[in-house]
Every structure is written in C-alpha cells, then in structure tokens.
Amino acid sequence: MENNTTIKTHKYRLYPTKPQEAAMFETLRLTRQLYNAALEQRISAYKKQGKTVTGYDQQKELTALKEACPEFEAVYSHVLQEPFERLDKTYRSFFARVKRGEKAGFPRFKPAQRWNSFKFKEVWDKKKGRWLTPGRPTDDGKRINIPKIGSVKCKFHRPLEGTPKTLQILHECGEWYAVYTCEVPKNPLTPTGSSVGVDVGTTWFAITSDGEFVENPRHLKTGLRKLRVQQRTVARRKKGSNRRKKAVKLVAKNHQKIRRQRLDFHHKTARRLVNEHDVIAHEDLKVSNMVKSNLARSISDVGWSQFFDILSLKAESAARKVIRVNPMYTSQTCHQCGHRSKESRLSQSRFKCVNCGHEDNADLNAARNILQAGARPSGVNDSEVMHVVA
C-alpha cells in the first residue's frame, strides 16, 4: 500500500523567562547524567558479566531512580525515557558500522557541550485527535506548554502542518527552539514531462544536463576572515574565563550564520529543481571519503550530502523521482558517441572526445551522462557503453 504521507519538521524560536530557562538547563543536565550513567551501566555489565543491557531494561529502573534521587521527579517521564532510546540508537549505529567494516567509534560519554536537547516522544492523542500536554499551543497561539517547565513564549512564524508526532527542545548558540516533527500529506505537483541530470562540484555548485550552471556561493570562504579573527581571540583568552566563553559564543554564532545561509541556499535550489522536473538524476557520492582529500574545506563548504537529503525529501513530498547514479566514468565518457577515455578530459572544464571529436564543457558532458545513466533500465551495467540521450 502506497504511503501518502511524509515527515516534515517545523522549528520555532522560544523565549523562556529566566526561571524557565533554568529549568530547561536543569533538564538538560539530568538527561545527560542519565545517558552517561546508562552507558556506564552497559559497559560494566558487559565487562563483568558478559551481559547485554537494553534500553527497555534500564527504563524499568526509572521508578526506583526517582525514589533514590528525587531531583529526577522534576523531569517529565517521557523525557527521562528518551536518553535510553538515544543510547539504543547509538549502539545500533555502532554495530552497523562494525558489520560494514567501517571505523566503528564506540559510544562515548557526553560532555555538556555535546548535549543540547531533550525530547517529548508523543504530543498528539491519535484516538481523540487532539493535543496532549507536551507542546500544546495556547489558545492565543503565542505560547506552548512544556510539562514541568511551564507555558513558554513561542514565535510561530508559520503554521504547523499535518499531525504533530514529537517535540524536541533545542539549545543552540544561546537560543532555545521548539522542533516539531509532523506527519504531513504529500502534495503531488503537476507533471512537467522533464528529466534532468545534475553534476555537482566546487567550482560550480551544480551543472544540469539542460545547460544551467548554478553558482557556488562559498558561504564558509566568505566568512573565513571574520572566523579567523574570532578564533585567534579565543586562543588568546584564558581557559575557563568569562571573556573566553563570550569569544567562543561569537565563533559559534558566526558558524550558525554560515550554516543557515547554506541551508537556505540548498532549500531554494532543491525546490526549483523539484518544481521544474519530474525525474532528477544525480551522482551517488561518498562524501565522507571525499572530505579526506586536500579539497576537504571546499567540499564541506558546498554541503553536497545535506543538499541531496533535502532534494530527496522535497521530491518525495511532490511525487517526483530522484535517482542516485554511480559517478564512475561519467567525466570520461562522451555523451555523443559513448566512447570512454581519460584522455578526453583535457582539463577541469574542457572535454574533447578522442574518438568523435565532440567538444563540450566537461561538467555539462558529465551531467548529460548522469541523466543518461539515470534513464537506463536497472538491469544494465553502468560500465556498458552509453548511448545518446535526445
């Protein structure tokens, strides 16, 4: 049965009072403490007894924990359960990496700097079709109810869509946010009859098979001079001092601005592609491996992984199709005659086929090959000769 809904997040700025903010920080402290204690319990149980402790086993101990440590009574029950679920997810990811033969990275204890959110895993009553207490907006639409914390002022800059599922309270660069995860119905767009191949790079952000060159805004490079000055200031400040903390906050704010600029650019570019094309084929890049090269900063700045994720989500919601194509040989193959030779790639931007003499921009030629590979039946091998796409 086809699923006619998709998941969408809505992020709103919160403006807590000082007592409310103190309660939020205390919730962060206690949930982080719970996560670290749960991790320590699992490690000790395995070392001493060879026993595996699950998140469900640890959740059953919460009642006894509240009796022994009354401070945990100040935290909503679902919020206390979430650190165990988060730890379960971390363990699953660890074992999946081990199975794939990748660098595993065993789960680590969380310092305060790496624990900036707590979560309400249920905010909607499905049977009665109404809000539960966590995250429920007030009648005037200017506040939300956060159990054990109070009614917190919230800026709803856009309406919530669909059915809310979860609520995450996030602390980011000195600011608080409410992040709702909602189940929304898909909104299929009118078919355009158009298909496009997309080649991404660092000189140009994207080159499409129909000849469009999307400029790379280079947000990190633009803000690098200011970042360098701020980071030198941090280095000169005494560790633990208030002046250093203020300098660190300025660096974090600047990084936040760069992230937001990049995210906005990715959303707008993906939206335009989804609106204009029914089928979008792009390279299936292993970005985590590519950032180990001498182009690491440029690759991180362009943010391909985030862009591809956003593109897939928007396409799913609009009933469009996104195809990931193996990028192997797309830059060495002539899209006119199908001949493959590395000598045809004369430079970063020039392509001249040694077989038929066809000349083209190298990235544009690659984008057309990507479209061609995306249109090929799934049973055909990528290494086979490519044919012309009209």
Short mmCIF file of C-alpha atoms in Angstrom, two decimals:
data_model
loop_
_atom_site.label_atom_id
_atom_site.label_comp_id
_atom_site.label_asym_id
_atom_site.label_seq_id
_atom_site.Cartn_x
_atom_site.Cartn_y
_atom_site.Cartn_z
CA MET A 1 0.00 0.00 0.00
CA GLU A 2 1.38 3.38 -1.02
CA ASN A 3 2.19 5.78 1.79
CA ASN A 4 0.54 9.15 1.11
CA THR A 5 2.26 11.00 3.96
CA THR A 6 5.77 12.22 4.64
CA ILE A 7 7.65 13.59 7.64
CA LYS A 8 8.35 17.31 7.98
CA THR A 9 9.96 19.31 10.78
CA HIS A 10 9.00 22.80 11.98
CA LYS A 11 11.44 24.83 14.05
CA TYR A 12 10.24 27.77 16.17
CA ARG A 13 12.15 30.18 18.38
CA LEU A 14 11.38 30.06 22.11
CA TYR A 15 11.69 32.98 24.55
CA PRO A 16 11.72 31.45 28.06
CA THR A 17 11.81 33.51 31.25
CA LYS A 18 14.87 33.15 33.49
CA PRO A 19 13.21 30.57 35.80
CA GLN A 20 12.00 28.61 32.76
CA GLU A 21 15.47 28.70 31.20
CA ALA A 22 17.00 27.49 34.47
CA ALA A 23 14.51 24.57 34.46
CA MET A 24 15.46 23.77 30.85
CA PHE A 25 19.17 23.74 31.68
CA GLU A 26 18.46 21.50 34.66
CA THR A 27 16.53 19.11 32.38
CA LEU A 28 19.50 19.02 30.03
CA ARG A 29 21.84 18.28 32.93
CA LEU A 30 19.72 15.47 34.34
CA THR A 31 19.04 13.78 30.98
CA ARG A 32 22.75 13.94 30.10
CA GLN A 33 23.58 12.47 33.50
CA LEU A 34 21.08 9.69 32.84
CA TYR A 35 22.58 8.95 29.41
CA ASN A 36 26.12 8.74 30.81
CA ALA A 37 25.01 6.55 33.73
CA ALA A 38 23.17 4.23 31.34
CA LEU A 39 26.26 3.95 29.13
CA GLU A 40 28.46 3.20 32.15
CA GLN A 41 25.99 0.53 33.32
CA ARG A 42 26.05 -1.19 29.92
CA ILE A 43 29.85 -1.17 29.74
CA SER A 44 30.23 -2.51 33.30
CA ALA A 45 27.58 -5.23 32.81
CA TYR A 46 29.31 -6.48 29.68
CA LYS A 47 32.82 -6.39 31.16
CA LYS A 48 31.94 -8.05 34.46
CA GLN A 49 29.14 -10.45 33.49
CA GLY A 50 29.19 -10.59 29.69
CA LYS A 51 25.61 -9.35 29.86
CA THR A 52 23.87 -7.04 27.39
CA VAL A 53 21.63 -4.41 28.99
CA THR A 54 18.91 -2.93 26.77
CA GLY A 55 17.20 0.43 26.91
CA TYR A 56 13.96 -1.29 27.97
CA ASP A 57 15.75 -2.90 30.94
CA GLN A 58 17.06 0.49 32.01
CA GLN A 59 13.71 2.23 31.59
CA LYS A 60 12.17 -0.20 34.11
CA GLU A 61 14.59 1.15 36.74
CA LEU A 62 13.30 4.73 36.46
CA THR A 63 10.77 4.33 39.29
CA ALA A 64 13.47 3.22 41.71
CA LEU A 65 15.74 6.00 40.46
CA LYS A 66 13.14 8.67 41.22
CA GLU A 67 12.76 7.33 44.76
CA ALA A 68 16.53 7.36 45.32
CA CYS A 69 17.11 10.70 43.56
CA PRO A 70 14.05 12.98 43.99
CA GLU A 71 15.60 15.60 41.63
CA PHE A 72 14.53 13.42 38.69
CA GLU A 73 10.89 13.97 39.71
CA ALA A 74 11.26 17.45 38.20
CA VAL A 75 11.59 15.94 34.69
CA TYR A 76 8.66 14.65 32.62
CA SER A 77 8.59 10.83 32.39
CA HIS A 78 8.83 10.64 28.58
CA VAL A 79 11.82 12.97 28.63
CA LEU A 80 13.57 10.62 31.06
CA GLN A 81 12.93 7.64 28.78
CA GLU A 82 14.37 9.32 25.70
CA PRO A 83 18.11 9.15 26.71
CA PHE A 84 17.82 5.33 26.83
CA GLU A 85 16.29 5.30 23.35
CA ARG A 86 19.02 7.63 22.13
CA LEU A 87 21.66 5.30 23.57
CA ASP A 88 19.97 2.30 21.93
CA LYS A 89 20.14 4.09 18.59
CA THR A 90 23.83 4.89 19.16
CA TYR A 91 24.59 1.22 19.86
CA ARG A 92 22.69 0.10 16.76
CA SER A 93 24.69 2.53 14.63
CA PHE A 94 27.93 1.31 16.22
CA PHE A 95 27.22 -2.35 15.45
CA ALA A 96 26.07 -1.47 11.92
CA ARG A 97 29.41 0.26 11.26
CA VAL A 98 31.26 -2.76 12.67
CA LYS A 99 29.29 -5.05 10.37
CA ARG A 100 30.11 -2.89 7.33
CA GLY A 101 33.80 -2.91 8.26
CA GLU A 102 33.94 0.85 8.78
CA LYS A 103 35.66 2.76 11.57
CA ALA A 104 33.32 1.85 14.41
CA GLY A 105 33.57 4.62 17.01
CA PHE A 106 32.28 3.14 20.26
CA PRO A 107 29.57 5.22 22.05
CA ARG A 108 31.15 7.94 24.18
CA PHE A 109 30.15 9.76 27.34
CA LYS A 110 28.54 13.10 26.61
CA PRO A 111 30.04 16.35 27.94
CA ALA A 112 27.73 19.32 28.48
CA GLN A 113 28.86 20.89 25.18
CA ARG A 114 27.57 17.87 23.23
CA TRP A 115 24.18 17.55 24.91
CA ASN A 116 21.88 20.34 23.82
CA SER A 117 18.36 18.89 23.55
CA PHE A 118 15.64 16.85 25.26
CA LYS A 119 12.64 15.28 23.62
CA PHE A 120 8.93 14.59 24.17
CA LYS A 121 8.24 11.49 22.10
CA GLU A 122 4.45 11.90 21.98
CA VAL A 123 2.49 15.16 21.67
CA TRP A 124 -0.71 14.06 19.89
CA ASP A 125 -3.55 11.79 21.01
CA LYS A 126 -4.33 9.69 17.92
CA LYS A 127 -7.59 8.25 19.29
CA LYS A 128 -9.12 11.57 20.29
CA GLY A 129 -7.38 13.63 17.59
CA ARG A 130 -6.15 16.36 19.90
CA TRP A 131 -3.04 17.73 21.58
CA LEU A 132 -1.52 16.15 24.63
CA THR A 133 0.02 18.46 27.24
CA PRO A 134 3.60 18.49 25.85
CA GLY A 135 3.99 21.08 23.12
CA ARG A 136 0.33 22.13 23.05
CA PRO A 137 0.00 25.73 21.80
CA THR A 138 -2.07 28.08 23.94
CA ASP A 139 -5.33 29.49 22.62
CA ASP A 140 -3.70 32.77 21.60
CA GLY A 141 -1.03 30.88 19.63
CA LYS A 142 1.82 32.70 21.37
CA ARG A 143 2.99 30.07 23.85
CA ILE A 144 3.48 26.34 24.15
CA ASN A 145 3.07 24.13 27.19
CA ILE A 146 6.20 22.30 28.30
CA PRO A 147 5.49 19.95 31.26
CA LYS A 148 7.50 20.66 34.43
CA ILE A 149 8.73 23.93 32.88
CA GLY A 150 5.62 25.99 32.13
CA SER A 151 3.98 27.97 29.35
CA VAL A 152 6.87 29.27 27.23
CA LYS A 153 6.60 32.12 24.74
CA CYS A 154 7.00 30.84 21.18
CA LYS A 155 7.26 32.65 17.84
CA PHE A 156 5.08 30.72 15.35
CA HIS A 157 6.41 32.36 12.20
CA ARG A 158 4.49 29.82 10.10
CA PRO A 159 1.59 27.48 10.92
CA LEU A 160 2.16 23.85 11.87
CA GLU A 161 1.24 21.38 9.12
CA GLY A 162 -0.19 17.90 9.43
CA THR A 163 -0.24 15.80 12.59
CA PRO A 164 2.48 16.58 15.18
CA LYS A 165 4.39 13.49 16.34
CA THR A 166 7.26 14.59 18.61
CA LEU A 167 8.67 17.74 20.16
CA GLN A 168 12.35 18.42 20.73
CA ILE A 169 13.55 21.36 22.85
CA LEU A 170 16.87 22.50 21.44
CA HIS A 171 19.50 24.88 22.84
CA GLU A 172 21.66 26.36 20.11
CA CYS A 173 24.13 29.24 20.39
CA GLY A 174 22.40 30.70 23.43
CA GLU A 175 18.94 30.43 21.86
CA TRP A 176 16.11 27.98 22.53
CA TYR A 177 13.99 26.31 19.85
CA ALA A 178 10.95 24.03 19.69
CA VAL A 179 11.33 21.48 16.88
CA TYR A 180 8.12 19.66 15.96
CA THR A 181 8.18 16.53 13.81
CA CYS A 182 4.93 16.29 11.86
CA GLU A 183 3.32 13.77 9.56
CA VAL A 184 2.01 15.72 6.57
CA PRO A 185 0.12 14.55 3.45
CA LYS A 186 2.12 14.51 0.23
CA ASN A 187 1.44 17.33 -2.21
CA PRO A 188 1.96 15.93 -5.74
CA LEU A 189 2.90 18.54 -8.32
CA THR A 190 1.62 18.65 -11.90
CA PRO A 191 3.87 16.55 -14.16
CA THR A 192 6.21 18.58 -16.36
CA GLY A 193 7.47 15.77 -18.61
CA SER A 194 11.04 16.91 -17.92
CA SER A 195 14.04 14.92 -16.68
CA VAL A 196 17.41 16.35 -15.68
CA GLY A 197 20.88 15.14 -14.73
CA VAL A 198 22.83 17.06 -12.09
CA ASP A 199 26.61 17.11 -11.75
CA VAL A 200 27.90 18.81 -8.60
CA GLY A 201 31.29 20.39 -8.00
CA THR A 202 33.23 23.03 -6.10
CA THR A 203 33.83 25.49 -8.96
CA TRP A 204 30.12 25.46 -9.80
CA PHE A 205 27.68 24.19 -7.20
CA ALA A 206 25.69 22.28 -9.81
CA ILE A 207 25.59 21.87 -13.57
CA THR A 208 22.43 20.47 -15.11
CA SER A 209 22.09 18.46 -18.30
CA ASP A 210 19.99 21.24 -19.87
CA GLY A 211 22.92 23.68 -19.62
CA GLU A 212 22.23 25.56 -16.39
CA PHE A 213 25.26 26.48 -14.26
CA VAL A 214 24.38 27.14 -10.60
CA GLU A 215 26.96 29.32 -8.86
CA ASN A 216 28.68 28.11 -5.71
CA PRO A 217 28.07 30.81 -3.05
CA ARG A 218 31.03 29.64 -0.88
CA HIS A 219 29.50 30.77 2.41
CA LEU A 220 32.35 29.45 4.55
CA LYS A 221 35.02 31.05 2.39
CA THR A 222 33.19 34.40 2.58
CA GLY A 223 33.05 34.30 6.38
CA LEU A 224 36.52 32.81 6.88
CA ARG A 225 38.35 36.07 7.51
CA LYS A 226 35.99 37.03 10.32
CA LEU A 227 36.17 33.49 11.74
CA ARG A 228 39.96 33.56 11.82
CA VAL A 229 39.99 36.80 13.79
CA GLN A 230 37.43 35.45 16.24
CA GLN A 231 39.27 32.15 16.69
CA ARG A 232 42.56 33.93 17.37
CA THR A 233 40.73 35.91 20.04
CA VAL A 234 39.55 32.65 21.62
CA ALA A 235 43.11 31.31 21.60
CA ARG A 236 44.39 34.37 23.49
CA ARG A 237 41.73 34.18 26.22
CA LYS A 238 42.41 32.28 29.43
CA LYS A 239 40.66 28.91 29.57
CA GLY A 240 37.65 28.93 31.86
CA SER A 241 37.35 32.73 31.90
CA ASN A 242 34.14 34.58 31.09
CA ARG A 243 35.92 36.51 28.34
CA ARG A 244 36.83 33.25 26.63
CA LYS A 245 33.25 31.99 26.93
CA LYS A 246 31.99 35.16 25.25
CA ALA A 247 34.56 34.80 22.46
CA VAL A 248 33.57 31.15 21.94
CA LYS A 249 29.93 32.19 21.69
CA LEU A 250 30.79 34.71 18.94
CA VAL A 251 32.56 31.98 16.94
CA ALA A 252 29.54 29.69 17.36
CA LYS A 253 27.19 32.47 16.22
CA ASN A 254 29.24 33.02 13.07
CA HIS A 255 29.24 29.30 12.28
CA GLN A 256 25.48 29.25 12.86
CA LYS A 257 25.02 32.08 10.36
CA ILE A 258 27.07 30.20 7.74
CA ARG A 259 25.07 27.01 8.32
CA ARG A 260 21.80 28.89 7.92
CA GLN A 261 22.96 30.58 4.71
CA ARG A 262 23.97 27.21 3.26
CA LEU A 263 20.71 25.58 4.34
CA ASP A 264 18.64 28.38 2.78
CA PHE A 265 20.56 28.06 -0.49
CA HIS A 266 20.11 24.28 -0.55
CA HIS A 267 16.36 24.55 0.09
CA LYS A 268 15.85 27.11 -2.69
CA THR A 269 17.96 25.21 -5.21
CA ALA A 270 16.26 21.88 -4.43
CA ARG A 271 12.80 23.47 -4.59
CA ARG A 272 13.48 24.88 -8.05
CA LEU A 273 14.71 21.53 -9.38
CA VAL A 274 11.70 19.68 -7.95
CA ASN A 275 9.26 22.24 -9.36
CA GLU A 276 10.74 22.07 -12.87
CA HIS A 277 11.48 18.36 -13.34
CA ASP A 278 9.71 15.02 -12.85
CA VAL A 279 12.92 12.98 -12.67
CA ILE A 280 16.21 14.21 -11.19
CA ALA A 281 19.35 12.09 -11.51
CA HIS A 282 22.45 13.00 -9.52
CA GLU A 283 25.78 11.44 -8.56
CA ASP A 284 25.80 9.00 -5.66
CA LEU A 285 28.85 10.49 -3.98
CA LYS A 286 30.64 9.08 -0.93
CA VAL A 287 31.20 12.49 0.62
CA SER A 288 32.65 11.08 3.87
CA ASN A 289 35.55 9.65 1.87
CA MET A 290 35.99 12.76 -0.28
CA VAL A 291 36.47 15.12 2.68
CA LYS A 292 39.74 13.34 3.47
CA SER A 293 41.33 14.93 0.39
CA ASN A 294 43.10 18.28 0.07
CA LEU A 295 39.75 19.76 -1.00
CA ALA A 296 38.18 18.98 2.38
CA ARG A 297 37.29 22.58 3.23
CA SER A 298 35.73 23.30 -0.18
CA ILE A 299 33.73 20.05 -0.10
CA SER A 300 32.49 20.74 3.43
CA ASP A 301 31.56 24.28 2.42
CA VAL A 302 29.45 23.18 -0.54
CA GLY A 303 27.47 20.65 1.57
CA TRP A 304 26.50 18.02 -1.00
CA SER A 305 25.14 15.48 1.50
CA GLN A 306 22.73 17.99 3.03
CA PHE A 307 21.61 19.15 -0.41
CA PHE A 308 20.92 15.60 -1.64
CA ASP A 309 18.92 14.82 1.53
CA ILE A 310 16.81 17.96 1.12
CA LEU A 311 16.30 17.21 -2.58
CA SER A 312 15.08 13.67 -1.81
CA LEU A 313 12.63 14.87 0.86
CA LYS A 314 11.15 17.57 -1.36
CA ALA A 315 10.89 15.16 -4.29
CA GLU A 316 9.13 12.54 -2.15
CA SER A 317 6.59 15.08 -0.94
CA ALA A 318 5.93 16.29 -4.51
CA ALA A 319 5.74 12.75 -6.01
CA ARG A 320 8.88 13.39 -8.05
CA LYS A 321 11.62 10.82 -8.60
CA VAL A 322 15.26 11.19 -7.55
CA ILE A 323 17.79 8.69 -8.92
CA ARG A 324 21.29 8.24 -7.49
CA VAL A 325 23.77 7.36 -10.22
CA ASN A 326 27.17 5.73 -9.87
CA PRO A 327 29.57 8.58 -10.81
CA MET A 328 32.22 6.20 -12.16
CA TYR A 329 33.44 7.25 -15.64
CA THR A 330 30.76 9.94 -16.11
CA SER A 331 33.51 12.55 -16.56
CA GLN A 332 35.50 10.38 -19.02
CA THR A 333 32.68 9.23 -21.31
CA CYS A 334 31.49 11.15 -24.35
CA HIS A 335 27.73 11.54 -24.20
CA GLN A 336 27.58 11.76 -28.01
CA CYS A 337 29.31 8.56 -29.07
CA GLY A 338 29.71 6.72 -25.77
CA HIS A 339 33.50 6.37 -26.07
CA ARG A 340 35.30 6.34 -22.73
CA SER A 341 38.83 7.63 -22.34
CA LYS A 342 40.56 9.65 -19.63
CA GLU A 343 42.49 11.49 -22.37
CA SER A 344 39.20 13.09 -23.45
CA ARG A 345 39.15 15.15 -20.24
CA LEU A 346 41.59 17.87 -21.27
CA SER A 347 41.21 19.99 -18.13
CA GLN A 348 38.85 20.71 -15.26
CA SER A 349 36.42 22.46 -17.60
CA ARG A 350 37.25 21.13 -21.12
CA PHE A 351 36.16 17.86 -22.69
CA LYS A 352 37.11 16.74 -26.22
CA CYS A 353 36.32 13.20 -27.29
CA VAL A 354 39.36 11.47 -28.79
CA ASN A 355 37.02 9.25 -30.82
CA CYS A 356 34.47 11.57 -32.45
CA GLY A 357 35.98 14.98 -31.72
CA HIS A 358 32.92 16.23 -29.82
CA GLU A 359 33.79 19.23 -27.61
CA ASP A 360 31.83 20.34 -24.57
CA ASN A 361 32.14 21.71 -21.07
CA ALA A 362 33.41 18.77 -19.01
CA ASP A 363 30.82 19.17 -16.24
CA LEU A 364 27.97 19.60 -18.71
CA ASN A 365 29.07 16.43 -20.50
CA ALA A 366 29.11 14.61 -17.13
CA ALA A 367 25.61 15.89 -16.27
CA ARG A 368 24.26 14.52 -19.55
CA ASN A 369 25.90 11.18 -18.84
CA ILE A 370 24.30 11.16 -15.39
CA LEU A 371 20.87 11.79 -16.95
CA GLN A 372 21.54 9.03 -19.45
CA ALA A 373 22.57 6.59 -16.71
CA GLY A 374 19.50 7.52 -14.65
CA ALA A 375 17.22 6.80 -17.61
CA ARG A 376 18.85 3.42 -18.27
CA PRO A 377 16.94 0.27 -17.19
CA SER A 378 18.13 -1.04 -13.81
CA GLY A 379 19.44 -4.27 -15.30
CA VAL A 380 22.02 -2.55 -17.49
CA ASN A 381 25.56 -2.30 -16.10
CA ASP A 382 27.00 1.19 -15.58
CA SER A 383 30.24 0.19 -17.27
CA GLU A 384 28.47 -0.57 -20.56
CA VAL A 385 28.68 1.84 -23.48
CA MET A 386 26.43 4.90 -23.10
CA HIS A 387 24.15 5.98 -25.91
CA VAL A 388 22.98 9.43 -26.90
CA VAL A 389 20.07 10.94 -24.96
CA ALA A 390 17.95 13.15 -27.21
#
